[in-house]
Tab-separated table of C-alpha atoms in Angstrom:
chain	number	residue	atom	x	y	z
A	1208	UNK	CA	4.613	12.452	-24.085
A	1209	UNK	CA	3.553	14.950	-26.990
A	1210	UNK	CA	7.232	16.497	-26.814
A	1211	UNK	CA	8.580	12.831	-27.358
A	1212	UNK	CA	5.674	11.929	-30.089
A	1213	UNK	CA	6.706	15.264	-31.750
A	1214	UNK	CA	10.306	14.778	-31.887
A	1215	UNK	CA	9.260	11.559	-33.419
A	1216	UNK	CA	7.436	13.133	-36.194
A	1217	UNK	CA	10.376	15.131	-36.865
A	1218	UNK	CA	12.781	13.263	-36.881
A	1219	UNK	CA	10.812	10.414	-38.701
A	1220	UNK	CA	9.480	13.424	-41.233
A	1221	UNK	CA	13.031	14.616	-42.393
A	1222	UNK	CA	14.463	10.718	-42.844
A	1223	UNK	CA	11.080	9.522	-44.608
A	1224	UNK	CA	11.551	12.479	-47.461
A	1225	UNK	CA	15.144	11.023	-48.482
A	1226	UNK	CA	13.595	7.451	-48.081
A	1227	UNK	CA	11.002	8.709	-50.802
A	1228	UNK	CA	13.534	10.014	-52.940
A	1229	UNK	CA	15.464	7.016	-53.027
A	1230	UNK	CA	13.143	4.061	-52.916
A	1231	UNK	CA	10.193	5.165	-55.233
A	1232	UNK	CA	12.557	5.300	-58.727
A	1233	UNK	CA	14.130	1.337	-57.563
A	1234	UNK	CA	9.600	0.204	-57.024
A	1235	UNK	CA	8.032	1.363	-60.199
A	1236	UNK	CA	8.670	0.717	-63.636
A	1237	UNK	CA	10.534	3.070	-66.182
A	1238	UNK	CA	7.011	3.877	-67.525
A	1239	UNK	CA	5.694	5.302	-64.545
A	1240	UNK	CA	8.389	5.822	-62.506
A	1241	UNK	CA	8.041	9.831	-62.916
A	1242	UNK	CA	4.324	9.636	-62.553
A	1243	UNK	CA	4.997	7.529	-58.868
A	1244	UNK	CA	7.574	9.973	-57.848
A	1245	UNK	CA	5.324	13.576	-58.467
A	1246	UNK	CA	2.706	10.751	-56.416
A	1247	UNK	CA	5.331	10.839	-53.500
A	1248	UNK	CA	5.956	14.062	-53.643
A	1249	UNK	CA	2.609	14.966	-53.794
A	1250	UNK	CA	2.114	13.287	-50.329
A	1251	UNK	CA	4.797	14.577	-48.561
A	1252	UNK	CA	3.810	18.263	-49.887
A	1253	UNK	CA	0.228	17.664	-48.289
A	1254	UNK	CA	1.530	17.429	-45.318
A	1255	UNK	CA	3.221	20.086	-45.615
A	1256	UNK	CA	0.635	22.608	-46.069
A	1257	UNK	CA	-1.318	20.675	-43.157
A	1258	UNK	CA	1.155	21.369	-40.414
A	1259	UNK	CA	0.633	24.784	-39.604
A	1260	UNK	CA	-2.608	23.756	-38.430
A	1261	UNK	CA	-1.296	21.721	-35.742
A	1262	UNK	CA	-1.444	24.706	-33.963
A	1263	UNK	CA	-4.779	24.949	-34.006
A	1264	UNK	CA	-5.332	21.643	-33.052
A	1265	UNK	CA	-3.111	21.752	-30.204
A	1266	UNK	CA	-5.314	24.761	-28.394
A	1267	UNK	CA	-7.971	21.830	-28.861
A	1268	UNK	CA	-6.011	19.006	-28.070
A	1269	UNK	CA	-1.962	19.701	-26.854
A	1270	UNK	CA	-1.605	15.657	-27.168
A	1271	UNK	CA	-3.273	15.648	-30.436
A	1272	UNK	CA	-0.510	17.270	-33.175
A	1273	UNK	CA	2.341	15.014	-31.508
A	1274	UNK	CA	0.363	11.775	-31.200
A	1275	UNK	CA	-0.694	11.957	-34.909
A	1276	UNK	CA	2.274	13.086	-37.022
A	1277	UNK	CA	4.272	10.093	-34.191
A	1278	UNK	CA	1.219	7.637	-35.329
A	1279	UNK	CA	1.609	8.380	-38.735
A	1280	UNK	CA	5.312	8.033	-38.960
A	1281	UNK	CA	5.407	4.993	-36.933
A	1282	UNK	CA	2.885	3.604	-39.876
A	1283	UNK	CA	5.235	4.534	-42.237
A	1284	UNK	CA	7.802	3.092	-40.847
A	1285	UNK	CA	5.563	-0.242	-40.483
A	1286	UNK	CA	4.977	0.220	-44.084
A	1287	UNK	CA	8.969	0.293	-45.307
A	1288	UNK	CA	9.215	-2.662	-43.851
A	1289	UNK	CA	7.093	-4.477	-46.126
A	1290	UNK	CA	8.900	-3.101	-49.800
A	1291	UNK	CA	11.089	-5.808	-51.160
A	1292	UNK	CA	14.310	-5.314	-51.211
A	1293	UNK	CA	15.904	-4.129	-54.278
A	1294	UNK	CA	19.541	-4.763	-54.068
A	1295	UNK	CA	20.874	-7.189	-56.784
A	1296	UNK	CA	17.907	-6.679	-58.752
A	1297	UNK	CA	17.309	-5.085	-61.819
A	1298	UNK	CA	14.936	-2.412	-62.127
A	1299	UNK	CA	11.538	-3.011	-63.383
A	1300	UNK	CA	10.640	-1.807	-67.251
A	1301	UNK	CA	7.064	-2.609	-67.307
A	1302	UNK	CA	4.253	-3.448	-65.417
A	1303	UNK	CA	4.627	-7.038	-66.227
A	1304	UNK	CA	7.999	-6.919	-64.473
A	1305	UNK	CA	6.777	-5.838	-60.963
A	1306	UNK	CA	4.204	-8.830	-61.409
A	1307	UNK	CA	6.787	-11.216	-62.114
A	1308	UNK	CA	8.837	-9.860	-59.528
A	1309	UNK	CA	6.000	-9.916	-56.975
A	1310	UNK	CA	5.002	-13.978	-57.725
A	1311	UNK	CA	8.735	-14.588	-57.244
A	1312	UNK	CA	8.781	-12.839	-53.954
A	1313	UNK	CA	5.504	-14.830	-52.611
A	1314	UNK	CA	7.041	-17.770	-54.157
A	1315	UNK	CA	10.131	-17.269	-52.356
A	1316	UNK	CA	8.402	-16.755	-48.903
A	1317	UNK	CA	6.430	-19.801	-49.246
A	1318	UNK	CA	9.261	-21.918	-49.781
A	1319	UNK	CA	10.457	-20.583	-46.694
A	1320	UNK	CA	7.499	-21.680	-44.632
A	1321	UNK	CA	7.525	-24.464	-45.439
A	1322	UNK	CA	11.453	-25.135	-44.441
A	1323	UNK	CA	10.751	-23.730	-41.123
A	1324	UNK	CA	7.431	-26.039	-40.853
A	1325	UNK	CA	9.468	-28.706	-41.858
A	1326	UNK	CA	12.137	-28.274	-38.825
């Protein structure tokens, strides 16, 4: 099981990096879209400096390094699936734009409860 949790991680650890890349710039607006991306970066770079002591942790634990960097990418991956999509949408400018952007995604949703509640 920590082979399969581990090949997981890897595999979910080398997509997630492009994912980064290319979603961050499309979520945040121009103002702080640099700031967000060195955020991202950031993040991924932690865990980067963490992982060679997963070694340590596995003459602890030999479940443990698999089962958390599987958890964690299976969060992530959770996660994803809640950023609106940005296709056919221009990119936000401001902060006032993701707001706007965000009441017309909630509005959007709630429209469609109530179709389905409807049926």
């Amino acid at each position: 099981m920590s082979v399969v949790m581990a090949m997981v991680g890897m595999v979910g650890a080398s997509g997630l990096i492009g994912a980064v890349f290319f979603f961050t710039p499309e979520l945040f607006p121009t103002n702080i879209r640099n700031q967000a991306l060195g955020i991202s970066s950031f993040a991924g770079r932690l865990g980067g400096m963490l992982a060679p002591f997963m070694t340590n942790l596995a003459e602890v634990a030999i479940w443990a390094p698999g089962a958390i960097i599987g958890s964690l990418c299976f969060l992530v991956i959770f996660l994803f699936r809640i950023i609106p999509e940005t296709k056919g949408r221009e990119l936000p400018h401001t902060i006032e734009d993701i707001k706007k952007w965000h009441r017309q995604i909630h509005e959007a949703e709630e429209q469609s409860d109530s179709v389905t509640t409807k049926c």
